[in-house]
Coordinates of C-alpha atoms (C1' of nucleotides) in Angstrom, one line a residue:
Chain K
X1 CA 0.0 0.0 0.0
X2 CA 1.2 3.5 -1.2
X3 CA 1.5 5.8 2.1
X4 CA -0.9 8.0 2.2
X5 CA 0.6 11.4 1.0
X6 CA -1.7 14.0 2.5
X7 CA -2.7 14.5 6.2
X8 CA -5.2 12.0 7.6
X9 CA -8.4 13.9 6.2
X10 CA -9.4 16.8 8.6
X11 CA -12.8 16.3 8.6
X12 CA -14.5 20.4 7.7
X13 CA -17.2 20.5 10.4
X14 CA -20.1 22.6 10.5
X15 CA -18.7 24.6 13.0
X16 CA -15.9 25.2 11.3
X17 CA -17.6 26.0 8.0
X18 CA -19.6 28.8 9.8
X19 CA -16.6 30.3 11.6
X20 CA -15.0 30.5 8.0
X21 CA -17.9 32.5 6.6
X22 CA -18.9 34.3 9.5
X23 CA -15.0 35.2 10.0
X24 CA -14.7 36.1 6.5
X25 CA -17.9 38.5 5.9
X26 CA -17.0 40.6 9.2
X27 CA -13.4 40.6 8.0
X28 CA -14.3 42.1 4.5
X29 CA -17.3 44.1 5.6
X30 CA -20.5 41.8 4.0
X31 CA -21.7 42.0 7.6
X32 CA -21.0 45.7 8.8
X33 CA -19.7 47.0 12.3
X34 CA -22.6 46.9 14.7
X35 CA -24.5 44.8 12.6
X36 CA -27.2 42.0 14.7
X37 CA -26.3 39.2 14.7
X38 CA -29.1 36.9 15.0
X39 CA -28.2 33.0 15.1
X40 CA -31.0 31.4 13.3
X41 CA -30.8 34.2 10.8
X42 CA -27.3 32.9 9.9
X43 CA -27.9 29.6 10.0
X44 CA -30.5 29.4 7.1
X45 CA -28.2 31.6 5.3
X46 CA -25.3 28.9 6.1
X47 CA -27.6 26.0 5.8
X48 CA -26.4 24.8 9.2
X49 CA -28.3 24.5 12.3
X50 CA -27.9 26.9 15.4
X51 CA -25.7 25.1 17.6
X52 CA -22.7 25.5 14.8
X53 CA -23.6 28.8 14.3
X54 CA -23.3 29.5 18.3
X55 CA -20.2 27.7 19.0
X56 CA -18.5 29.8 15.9
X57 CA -19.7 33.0 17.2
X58 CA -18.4 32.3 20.2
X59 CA -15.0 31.7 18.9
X60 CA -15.0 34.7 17.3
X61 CA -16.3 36.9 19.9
X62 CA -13.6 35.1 21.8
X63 CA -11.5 36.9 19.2
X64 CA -13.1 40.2 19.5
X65 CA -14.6 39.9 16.2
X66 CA -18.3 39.6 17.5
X67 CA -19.9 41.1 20.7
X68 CA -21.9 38.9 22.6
X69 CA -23.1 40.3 26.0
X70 CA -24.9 38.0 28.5
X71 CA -28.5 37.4 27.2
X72 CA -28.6 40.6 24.7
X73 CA -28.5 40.9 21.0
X74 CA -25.2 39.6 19.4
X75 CA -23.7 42.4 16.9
X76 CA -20.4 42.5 14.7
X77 CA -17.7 44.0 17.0
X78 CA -16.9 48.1 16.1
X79 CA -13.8 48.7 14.2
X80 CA -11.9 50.8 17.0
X81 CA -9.6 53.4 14.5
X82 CA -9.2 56.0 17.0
X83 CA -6.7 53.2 19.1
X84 CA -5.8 50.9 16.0
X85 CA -2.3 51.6 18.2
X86 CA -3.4 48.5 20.2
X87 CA -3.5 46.2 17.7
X88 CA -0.2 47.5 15.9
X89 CA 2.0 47.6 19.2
X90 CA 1.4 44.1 20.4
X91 CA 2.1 43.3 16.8
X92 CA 5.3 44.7 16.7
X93 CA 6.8 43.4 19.5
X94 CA 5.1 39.9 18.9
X95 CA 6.4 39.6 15.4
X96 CA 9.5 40.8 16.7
X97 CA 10.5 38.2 19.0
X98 CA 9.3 35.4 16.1
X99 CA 12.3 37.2 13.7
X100 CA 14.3 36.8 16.5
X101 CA 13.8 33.3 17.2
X102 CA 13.3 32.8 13.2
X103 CA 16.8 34.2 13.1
X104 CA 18.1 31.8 15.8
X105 CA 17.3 28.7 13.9
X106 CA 16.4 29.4 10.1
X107 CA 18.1 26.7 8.5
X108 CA 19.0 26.2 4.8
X109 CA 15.6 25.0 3.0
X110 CA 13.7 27.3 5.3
X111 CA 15.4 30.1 4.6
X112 CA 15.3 29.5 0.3
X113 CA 11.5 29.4 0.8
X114 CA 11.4 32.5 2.4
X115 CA 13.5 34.2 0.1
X116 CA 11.1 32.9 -2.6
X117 CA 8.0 35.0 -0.7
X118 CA 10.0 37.6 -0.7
X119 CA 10.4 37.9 -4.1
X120 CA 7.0 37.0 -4.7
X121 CA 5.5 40.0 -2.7
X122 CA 8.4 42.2 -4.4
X123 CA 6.5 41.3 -7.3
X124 CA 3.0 41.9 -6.4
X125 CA 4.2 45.6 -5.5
X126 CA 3.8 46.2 -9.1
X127 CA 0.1 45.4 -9.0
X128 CA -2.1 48.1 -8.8
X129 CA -4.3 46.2 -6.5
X130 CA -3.3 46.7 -2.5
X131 CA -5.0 43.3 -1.4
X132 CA -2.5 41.7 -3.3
X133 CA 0.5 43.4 -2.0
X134 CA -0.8 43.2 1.7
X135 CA -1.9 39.3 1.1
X136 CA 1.7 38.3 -0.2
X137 CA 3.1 40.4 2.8
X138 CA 1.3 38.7 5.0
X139 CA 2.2 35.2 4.0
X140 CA 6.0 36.1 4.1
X141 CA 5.6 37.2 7.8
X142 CA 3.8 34.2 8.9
X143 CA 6.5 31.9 7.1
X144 CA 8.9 33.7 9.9
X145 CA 6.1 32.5 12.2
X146 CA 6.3 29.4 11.0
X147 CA 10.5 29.5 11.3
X148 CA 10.1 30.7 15.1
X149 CA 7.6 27.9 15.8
X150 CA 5.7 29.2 18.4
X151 CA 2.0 28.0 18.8
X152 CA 1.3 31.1 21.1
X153 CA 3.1 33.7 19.1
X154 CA 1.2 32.4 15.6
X155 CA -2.4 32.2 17.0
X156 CA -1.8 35.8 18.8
X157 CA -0.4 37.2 15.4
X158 CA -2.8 35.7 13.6
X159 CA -5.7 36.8 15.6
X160 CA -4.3 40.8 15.6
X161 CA -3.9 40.7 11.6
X162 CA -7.3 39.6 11.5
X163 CA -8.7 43.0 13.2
X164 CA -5.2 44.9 11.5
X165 CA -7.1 43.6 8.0
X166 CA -10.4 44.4 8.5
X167 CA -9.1 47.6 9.2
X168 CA -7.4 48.0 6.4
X169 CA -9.9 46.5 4.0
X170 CA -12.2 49.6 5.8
X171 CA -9.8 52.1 4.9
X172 CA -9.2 50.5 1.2
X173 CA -13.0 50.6 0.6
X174 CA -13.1 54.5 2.2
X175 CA -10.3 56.5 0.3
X176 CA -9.6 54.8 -2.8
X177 CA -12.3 56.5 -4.9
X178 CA -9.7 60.1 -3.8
X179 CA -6.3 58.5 -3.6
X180 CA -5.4 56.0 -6.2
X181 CA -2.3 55.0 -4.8
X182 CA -1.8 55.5 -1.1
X183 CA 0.7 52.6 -0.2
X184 CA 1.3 50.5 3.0
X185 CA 4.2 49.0 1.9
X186 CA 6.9 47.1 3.5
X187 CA 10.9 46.9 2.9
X188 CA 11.8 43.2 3.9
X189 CA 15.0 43.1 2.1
X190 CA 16.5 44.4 5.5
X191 CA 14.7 41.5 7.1
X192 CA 15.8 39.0 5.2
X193 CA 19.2 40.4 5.4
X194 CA 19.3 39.9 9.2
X195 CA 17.9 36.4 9.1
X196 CA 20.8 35.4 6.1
X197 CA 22.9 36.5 8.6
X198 CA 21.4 34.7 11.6
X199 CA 21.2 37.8 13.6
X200 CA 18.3 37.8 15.9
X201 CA 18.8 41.3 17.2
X202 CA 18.5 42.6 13.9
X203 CA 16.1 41.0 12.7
X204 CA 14.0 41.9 15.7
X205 CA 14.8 45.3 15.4
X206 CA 14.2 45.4 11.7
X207 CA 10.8 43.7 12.5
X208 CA 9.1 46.2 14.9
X209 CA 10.1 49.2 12.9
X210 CA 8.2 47.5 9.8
X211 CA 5.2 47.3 12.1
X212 CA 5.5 50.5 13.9
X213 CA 6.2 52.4 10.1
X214 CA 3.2 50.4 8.9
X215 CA 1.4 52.0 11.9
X216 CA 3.0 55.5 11.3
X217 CA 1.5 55.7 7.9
X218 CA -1.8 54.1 8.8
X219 CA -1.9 57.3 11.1
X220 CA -0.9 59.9 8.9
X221 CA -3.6 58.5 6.2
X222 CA -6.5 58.8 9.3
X223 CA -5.3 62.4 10.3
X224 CA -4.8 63.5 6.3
X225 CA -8.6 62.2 6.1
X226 CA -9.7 63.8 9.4
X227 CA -8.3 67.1 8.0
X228 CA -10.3 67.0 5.0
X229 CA -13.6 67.1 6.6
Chain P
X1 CA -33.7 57.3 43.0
X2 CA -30.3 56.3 43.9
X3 CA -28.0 55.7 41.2
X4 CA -27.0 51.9 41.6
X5 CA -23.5 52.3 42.5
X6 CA -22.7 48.1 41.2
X7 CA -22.2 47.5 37.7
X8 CA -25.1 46.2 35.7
X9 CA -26.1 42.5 37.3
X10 CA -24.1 40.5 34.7
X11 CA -25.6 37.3 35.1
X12 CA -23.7 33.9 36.1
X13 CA -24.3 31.8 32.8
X14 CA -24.2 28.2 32.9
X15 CA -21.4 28.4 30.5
X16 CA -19.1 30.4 32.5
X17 CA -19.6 28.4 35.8
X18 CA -18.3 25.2 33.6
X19 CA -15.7 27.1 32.0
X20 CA -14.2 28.2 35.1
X21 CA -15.0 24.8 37.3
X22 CA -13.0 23.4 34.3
X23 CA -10.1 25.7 33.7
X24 CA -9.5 25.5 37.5
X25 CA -9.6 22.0 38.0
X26 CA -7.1 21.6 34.6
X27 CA -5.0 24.0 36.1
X28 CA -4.6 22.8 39.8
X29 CA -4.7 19.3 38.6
X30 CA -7.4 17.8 39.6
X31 CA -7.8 17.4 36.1
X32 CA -4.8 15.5 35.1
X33 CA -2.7 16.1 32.2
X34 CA -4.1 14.1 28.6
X35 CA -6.9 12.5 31.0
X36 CA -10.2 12.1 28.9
X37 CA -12.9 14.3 29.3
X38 CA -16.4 13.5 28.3
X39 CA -18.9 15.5 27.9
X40 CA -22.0 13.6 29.7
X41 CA -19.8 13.0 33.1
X42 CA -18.6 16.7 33.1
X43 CA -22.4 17.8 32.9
X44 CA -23.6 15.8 35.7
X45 CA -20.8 16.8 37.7
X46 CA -21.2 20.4 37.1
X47 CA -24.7 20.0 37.4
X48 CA -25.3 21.6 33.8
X49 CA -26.4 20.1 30.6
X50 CA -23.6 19.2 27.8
X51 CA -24.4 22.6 25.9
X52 CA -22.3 25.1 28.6
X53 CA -20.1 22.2 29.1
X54 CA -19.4 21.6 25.3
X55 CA -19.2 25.5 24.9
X56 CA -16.7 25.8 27.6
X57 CA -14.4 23.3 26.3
X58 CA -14.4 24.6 23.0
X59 CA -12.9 27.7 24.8
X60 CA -10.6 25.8 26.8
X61 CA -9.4 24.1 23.2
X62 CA -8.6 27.8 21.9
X63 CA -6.5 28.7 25.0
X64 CA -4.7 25.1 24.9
X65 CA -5.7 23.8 28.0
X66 CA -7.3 21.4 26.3
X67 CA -7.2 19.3 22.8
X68 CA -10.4 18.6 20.8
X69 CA -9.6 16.4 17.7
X70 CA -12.4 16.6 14.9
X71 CA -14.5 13.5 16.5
X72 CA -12.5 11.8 18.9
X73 CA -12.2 12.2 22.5
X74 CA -11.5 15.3 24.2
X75 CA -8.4 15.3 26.7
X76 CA -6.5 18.0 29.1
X77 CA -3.8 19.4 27.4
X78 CA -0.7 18.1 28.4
X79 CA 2.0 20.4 30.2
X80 CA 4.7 20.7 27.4
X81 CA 7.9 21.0 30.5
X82 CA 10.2 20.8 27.2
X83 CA 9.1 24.0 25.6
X84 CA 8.5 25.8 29.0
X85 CA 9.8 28.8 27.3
X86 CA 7.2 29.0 24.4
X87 CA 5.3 30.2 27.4
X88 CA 8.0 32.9 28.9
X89 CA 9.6 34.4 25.9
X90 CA 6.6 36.3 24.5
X91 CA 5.0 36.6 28.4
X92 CA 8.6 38.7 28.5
X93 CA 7.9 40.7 25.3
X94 CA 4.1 41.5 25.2
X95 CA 4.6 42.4 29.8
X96 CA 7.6 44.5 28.2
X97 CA 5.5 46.2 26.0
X98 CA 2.8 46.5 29.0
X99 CA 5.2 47.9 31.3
X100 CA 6.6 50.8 28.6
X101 CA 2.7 51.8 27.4
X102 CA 2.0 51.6 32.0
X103 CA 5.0 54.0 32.5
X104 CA 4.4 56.2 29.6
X105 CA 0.8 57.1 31.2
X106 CA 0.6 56.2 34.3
X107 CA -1.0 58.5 37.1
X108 CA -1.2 59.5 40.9
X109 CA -3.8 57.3 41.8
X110 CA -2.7 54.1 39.8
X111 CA 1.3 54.4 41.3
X112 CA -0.3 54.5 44.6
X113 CA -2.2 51.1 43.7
X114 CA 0.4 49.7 42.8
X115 CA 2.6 50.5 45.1
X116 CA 0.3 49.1 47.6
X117 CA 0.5 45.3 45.5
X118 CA 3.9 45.9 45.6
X119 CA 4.1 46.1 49.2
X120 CA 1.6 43.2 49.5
X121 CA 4.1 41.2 47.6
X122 CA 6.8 41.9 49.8
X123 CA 4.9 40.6 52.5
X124 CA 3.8 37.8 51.0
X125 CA 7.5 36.9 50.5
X126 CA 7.7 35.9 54.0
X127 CA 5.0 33.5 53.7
X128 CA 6.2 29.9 53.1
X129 CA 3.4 28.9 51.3
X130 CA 4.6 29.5 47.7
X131 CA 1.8 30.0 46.0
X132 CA 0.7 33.0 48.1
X133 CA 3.6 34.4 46.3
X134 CA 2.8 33.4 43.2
X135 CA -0.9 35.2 43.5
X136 CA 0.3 38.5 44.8
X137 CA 3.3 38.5 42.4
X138 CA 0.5 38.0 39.6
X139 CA -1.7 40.9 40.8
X140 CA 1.0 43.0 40.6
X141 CA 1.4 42.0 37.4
X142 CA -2.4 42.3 36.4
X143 CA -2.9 46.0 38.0
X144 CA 0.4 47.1 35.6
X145 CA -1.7 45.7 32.5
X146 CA -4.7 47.3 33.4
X147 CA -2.9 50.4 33.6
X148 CA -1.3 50.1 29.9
X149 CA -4.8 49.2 29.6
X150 CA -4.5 47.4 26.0
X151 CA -7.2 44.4 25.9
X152 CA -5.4 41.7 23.3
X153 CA -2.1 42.5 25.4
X154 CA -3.9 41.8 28.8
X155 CA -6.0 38.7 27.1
X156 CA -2.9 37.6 26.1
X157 CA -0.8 37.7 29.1
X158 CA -3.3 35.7 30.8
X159 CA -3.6 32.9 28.8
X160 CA 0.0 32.7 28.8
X161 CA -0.5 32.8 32.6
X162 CA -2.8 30.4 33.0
X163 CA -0.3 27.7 31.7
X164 CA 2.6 28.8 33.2
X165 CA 0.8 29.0 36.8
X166 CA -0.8 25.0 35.8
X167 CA 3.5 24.3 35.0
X168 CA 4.4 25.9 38.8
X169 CA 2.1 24.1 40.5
X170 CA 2.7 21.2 39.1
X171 CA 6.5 21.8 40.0
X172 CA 5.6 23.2 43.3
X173 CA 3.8 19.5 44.0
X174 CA 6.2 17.3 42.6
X175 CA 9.4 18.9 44.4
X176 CA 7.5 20.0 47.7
X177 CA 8.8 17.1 49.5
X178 CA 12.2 17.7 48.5
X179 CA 13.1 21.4 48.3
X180 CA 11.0 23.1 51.3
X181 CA 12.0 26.2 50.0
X182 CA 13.4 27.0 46.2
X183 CA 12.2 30.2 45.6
X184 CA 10.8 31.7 42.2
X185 CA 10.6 35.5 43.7
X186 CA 11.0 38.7 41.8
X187 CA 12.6 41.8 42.5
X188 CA 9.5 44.6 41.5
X189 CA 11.3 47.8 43.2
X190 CA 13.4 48.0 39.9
X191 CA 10.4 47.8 38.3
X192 CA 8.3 50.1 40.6
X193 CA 11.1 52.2 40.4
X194 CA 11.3 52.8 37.0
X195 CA 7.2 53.6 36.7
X196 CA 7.5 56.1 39.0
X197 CA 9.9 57.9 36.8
X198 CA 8.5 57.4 33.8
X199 CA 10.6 55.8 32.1
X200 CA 9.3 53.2 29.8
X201 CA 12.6 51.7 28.4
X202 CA 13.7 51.1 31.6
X203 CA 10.4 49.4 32.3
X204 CA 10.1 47.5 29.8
X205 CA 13.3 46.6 30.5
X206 CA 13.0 45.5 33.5
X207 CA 10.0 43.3 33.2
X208 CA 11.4 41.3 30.4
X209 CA 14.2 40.9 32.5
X210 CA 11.8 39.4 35.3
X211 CA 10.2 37.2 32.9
X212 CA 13.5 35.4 31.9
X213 CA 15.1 35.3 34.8
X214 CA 11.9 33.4 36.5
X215 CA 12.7 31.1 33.0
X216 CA 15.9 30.4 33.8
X217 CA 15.3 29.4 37.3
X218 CA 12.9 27.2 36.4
X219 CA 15.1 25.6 33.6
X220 CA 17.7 25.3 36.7
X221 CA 15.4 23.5 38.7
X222 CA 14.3 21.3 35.8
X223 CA 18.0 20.1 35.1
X224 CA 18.6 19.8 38.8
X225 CA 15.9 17.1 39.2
X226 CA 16.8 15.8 35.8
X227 CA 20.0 15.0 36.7
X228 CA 18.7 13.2 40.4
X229 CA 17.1 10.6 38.2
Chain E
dA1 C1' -46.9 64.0 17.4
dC2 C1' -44.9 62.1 21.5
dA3 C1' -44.4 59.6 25.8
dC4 C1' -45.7 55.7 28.2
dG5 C1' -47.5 51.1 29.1
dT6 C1' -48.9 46.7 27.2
dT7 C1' -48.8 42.9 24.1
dT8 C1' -46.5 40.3 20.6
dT9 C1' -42.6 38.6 18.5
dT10 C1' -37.5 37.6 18.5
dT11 C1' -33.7 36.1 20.5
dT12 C1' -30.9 33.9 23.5
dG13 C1' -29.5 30.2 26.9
dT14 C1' -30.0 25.6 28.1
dA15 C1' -31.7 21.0 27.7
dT16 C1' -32.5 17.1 25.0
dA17 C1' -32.8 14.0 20.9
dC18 C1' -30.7 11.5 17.3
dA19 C1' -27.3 9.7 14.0
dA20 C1' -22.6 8.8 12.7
dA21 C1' -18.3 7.8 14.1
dA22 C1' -15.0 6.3 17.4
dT23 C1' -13.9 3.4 21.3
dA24 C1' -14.3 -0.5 24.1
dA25 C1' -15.8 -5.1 24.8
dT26 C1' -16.5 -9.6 23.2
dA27 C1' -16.2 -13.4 20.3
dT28 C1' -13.7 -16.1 16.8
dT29 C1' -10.1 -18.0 14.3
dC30 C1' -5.6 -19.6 13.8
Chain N
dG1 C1' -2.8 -17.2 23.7
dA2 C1' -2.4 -13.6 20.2
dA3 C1' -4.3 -11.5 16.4
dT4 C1' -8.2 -10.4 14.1
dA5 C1' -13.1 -9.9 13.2
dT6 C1' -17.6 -8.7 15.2
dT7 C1' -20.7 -6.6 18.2
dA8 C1' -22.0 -3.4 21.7
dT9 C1' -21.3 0.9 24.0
dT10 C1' -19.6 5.7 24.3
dT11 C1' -18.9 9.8 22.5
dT12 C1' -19.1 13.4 19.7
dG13 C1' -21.5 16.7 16.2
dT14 C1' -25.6 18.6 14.9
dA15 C1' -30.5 19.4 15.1
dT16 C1' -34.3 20.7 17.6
dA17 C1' -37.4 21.9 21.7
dC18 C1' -38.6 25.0 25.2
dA19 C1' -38.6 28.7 28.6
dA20 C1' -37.1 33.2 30.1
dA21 C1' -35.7 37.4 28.9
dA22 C1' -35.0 41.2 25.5
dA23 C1' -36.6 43.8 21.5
dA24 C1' -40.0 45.3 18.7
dA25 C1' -44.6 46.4 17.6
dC26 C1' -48.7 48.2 18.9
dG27 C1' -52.1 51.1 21.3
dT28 C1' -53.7 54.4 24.3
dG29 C1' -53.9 58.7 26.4
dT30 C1' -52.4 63.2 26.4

DNA sequence: ACACGTTTTTTTGTATACAAAATAATATTC
DNA sequence: GAATATTATTTTGTATACAAAAAAACGTGT
């Protein structure tokens, strides 16, 4: 018998299948800040039953994605942009211990596959589409997850950019009918520099400035904006 | 009529009572590490139905404390000794991070709080029941992220928590009858210090510092009772 | 038209029912 | 007796039922 080559089948539960969708319409704004949230509602639309629906909204209210409040009215969670600060901190230093760590133990194979996203996303800064740049960002940071291995560091990450996304998906949909081209874009040649050279301080360092920049600009955009009213 | 001075009645779900009955028993070990947990004996032991009890294991599975596999049998999380620092390095970074934002703004009445805690932990020292130390070195900790006042950083820090305090006491039992008294105490006057000058590096400093030095005791003690073997 | 009180409808929280799958127990074969 | 096959039992995942509370709708009086 040929061993098997893919994982033993992960079953996709309906639970899972509703924290997908749910997840994914808050995230991209289908289902708007505030919004109710009513479980049997969602459930026909889903085509699951409530008790999926519940457990999913749970998770994601566990996630700060959805507000549920003791017997009251479940609503999509408020985009807070006057302290998008809180998400973007924790970020930086978060992701900057993983670069450290990353740099402690990249190895060879690991670090060729990294290299390889990073040219990828160089490419996608020619595209005129921002979701494509931030998408290919993304998935070169959380390869240097991946390097760190770190099962808290990765779900936390994970979880901010989440919330970080939504908010920039927001401010996509808001400005880009004015400015064409606002960019949120990253250098991680200097990143991958530091990890080539297995230098964990660097590559730390190099790490939270990328996030706090990224933040710095997010900033400038919202008071630019604020001005024009 | 007299404006209710208590916060609005939130009510005592079903849910949470499990979730917390749970999460202590896990984490004091009466629940031991990988035993099985089903649902039905939970639920008559709680005195709920399987609904709060299946929603608060679901959130115990997100925090780690325990494993749900697609349709097999749910177990307590085993204590990973090995990667004991997963838990401390980014408790060090993301308490860091707490301690900068909690010097940067904190105020009269908040220093005087925590000087109190601070006190309260030097007293507790004395004690020679460890884990009175443990709990007032954790308020301490708690009333600094409440001033930084960041939710996913304070979220955060306690789930970290929740497993390192589940790895001391564990510890604490297992080498009770040996060492009376090995000591995993802190030094917060640096740290108290440096709040009430405002000085965030220095804060931030000195908390990481906390965090991996309590690390590398406990590595210490882990190679020390390695070796007895 | 607006405030207030009452009734109706939703909505949640919890309990329970049921099927499919996994686990445990038992029997069977060699 | 050990390994395998078969049966019985648990256990989970999902659906549904039901009551209590909240939200919405409606009416009434002013």
């Amino acid at each position: 018998m040929p061993i098997p080559t893919s994982k033993p089948f992960q079953k996709q539960t309906a639970k899972d299948k509703a924290y997908q969708q749910i997840k994914e319409w808050i995230v991209n704004g289908t289902l708007m800040p505030d919004e109710k949230l009513a479980e049997v509602e969602l459930a026909k639309s889903i085509a699951v039953s409530r008790t999926p629906i519940r457990e999913a909204l749970l998770r994601l209210n566990e996630e700060g994605l959805v507000v549920i409040t003791a017997g009251k009215i479940t609503r999509v969670a408020q985009i807070d942009a006057d302290n998008i600060a809180d998400l973007f901190e924790p970020m930086a230093v978060i992701e900057g211990l993983a670069a450290n760590q990353a740099a402690s133990k990249i190895d060879e194979a690991e670090f060729k596959k990294l290299a390889t996203l990073e040219k990828k996303y160089r490419v996608s800064l020619n595209s005129n589409k921002l979701i494509n740049i931030l998408k290919a960002d993304r998935i070169f940071h959380q390869q240097i997850l991946a390097i760190a291995d770190n099962a808290y560091e990765t779900k936390f990450s994970d979880q901010l950019y989440s919330h970080i996304y939504r908010y920039e998906l927001a401010m996509i949909k808001m400005l880009d009918a004015d400015h064409q081209n606002f960019k949120i874009t990253a250098n991680h040649e200097a990143l991958l520099k530091a990890l080539a050279e297995q230098n964990p301080v660097k590559a730390s360092a190099t790490m939270t400035k990328d996030w706090l920049s990224t933040l710095q600009k997010i900033v400038s955009i919202q008071e630019l904006t604020e001005s024009q009213k």
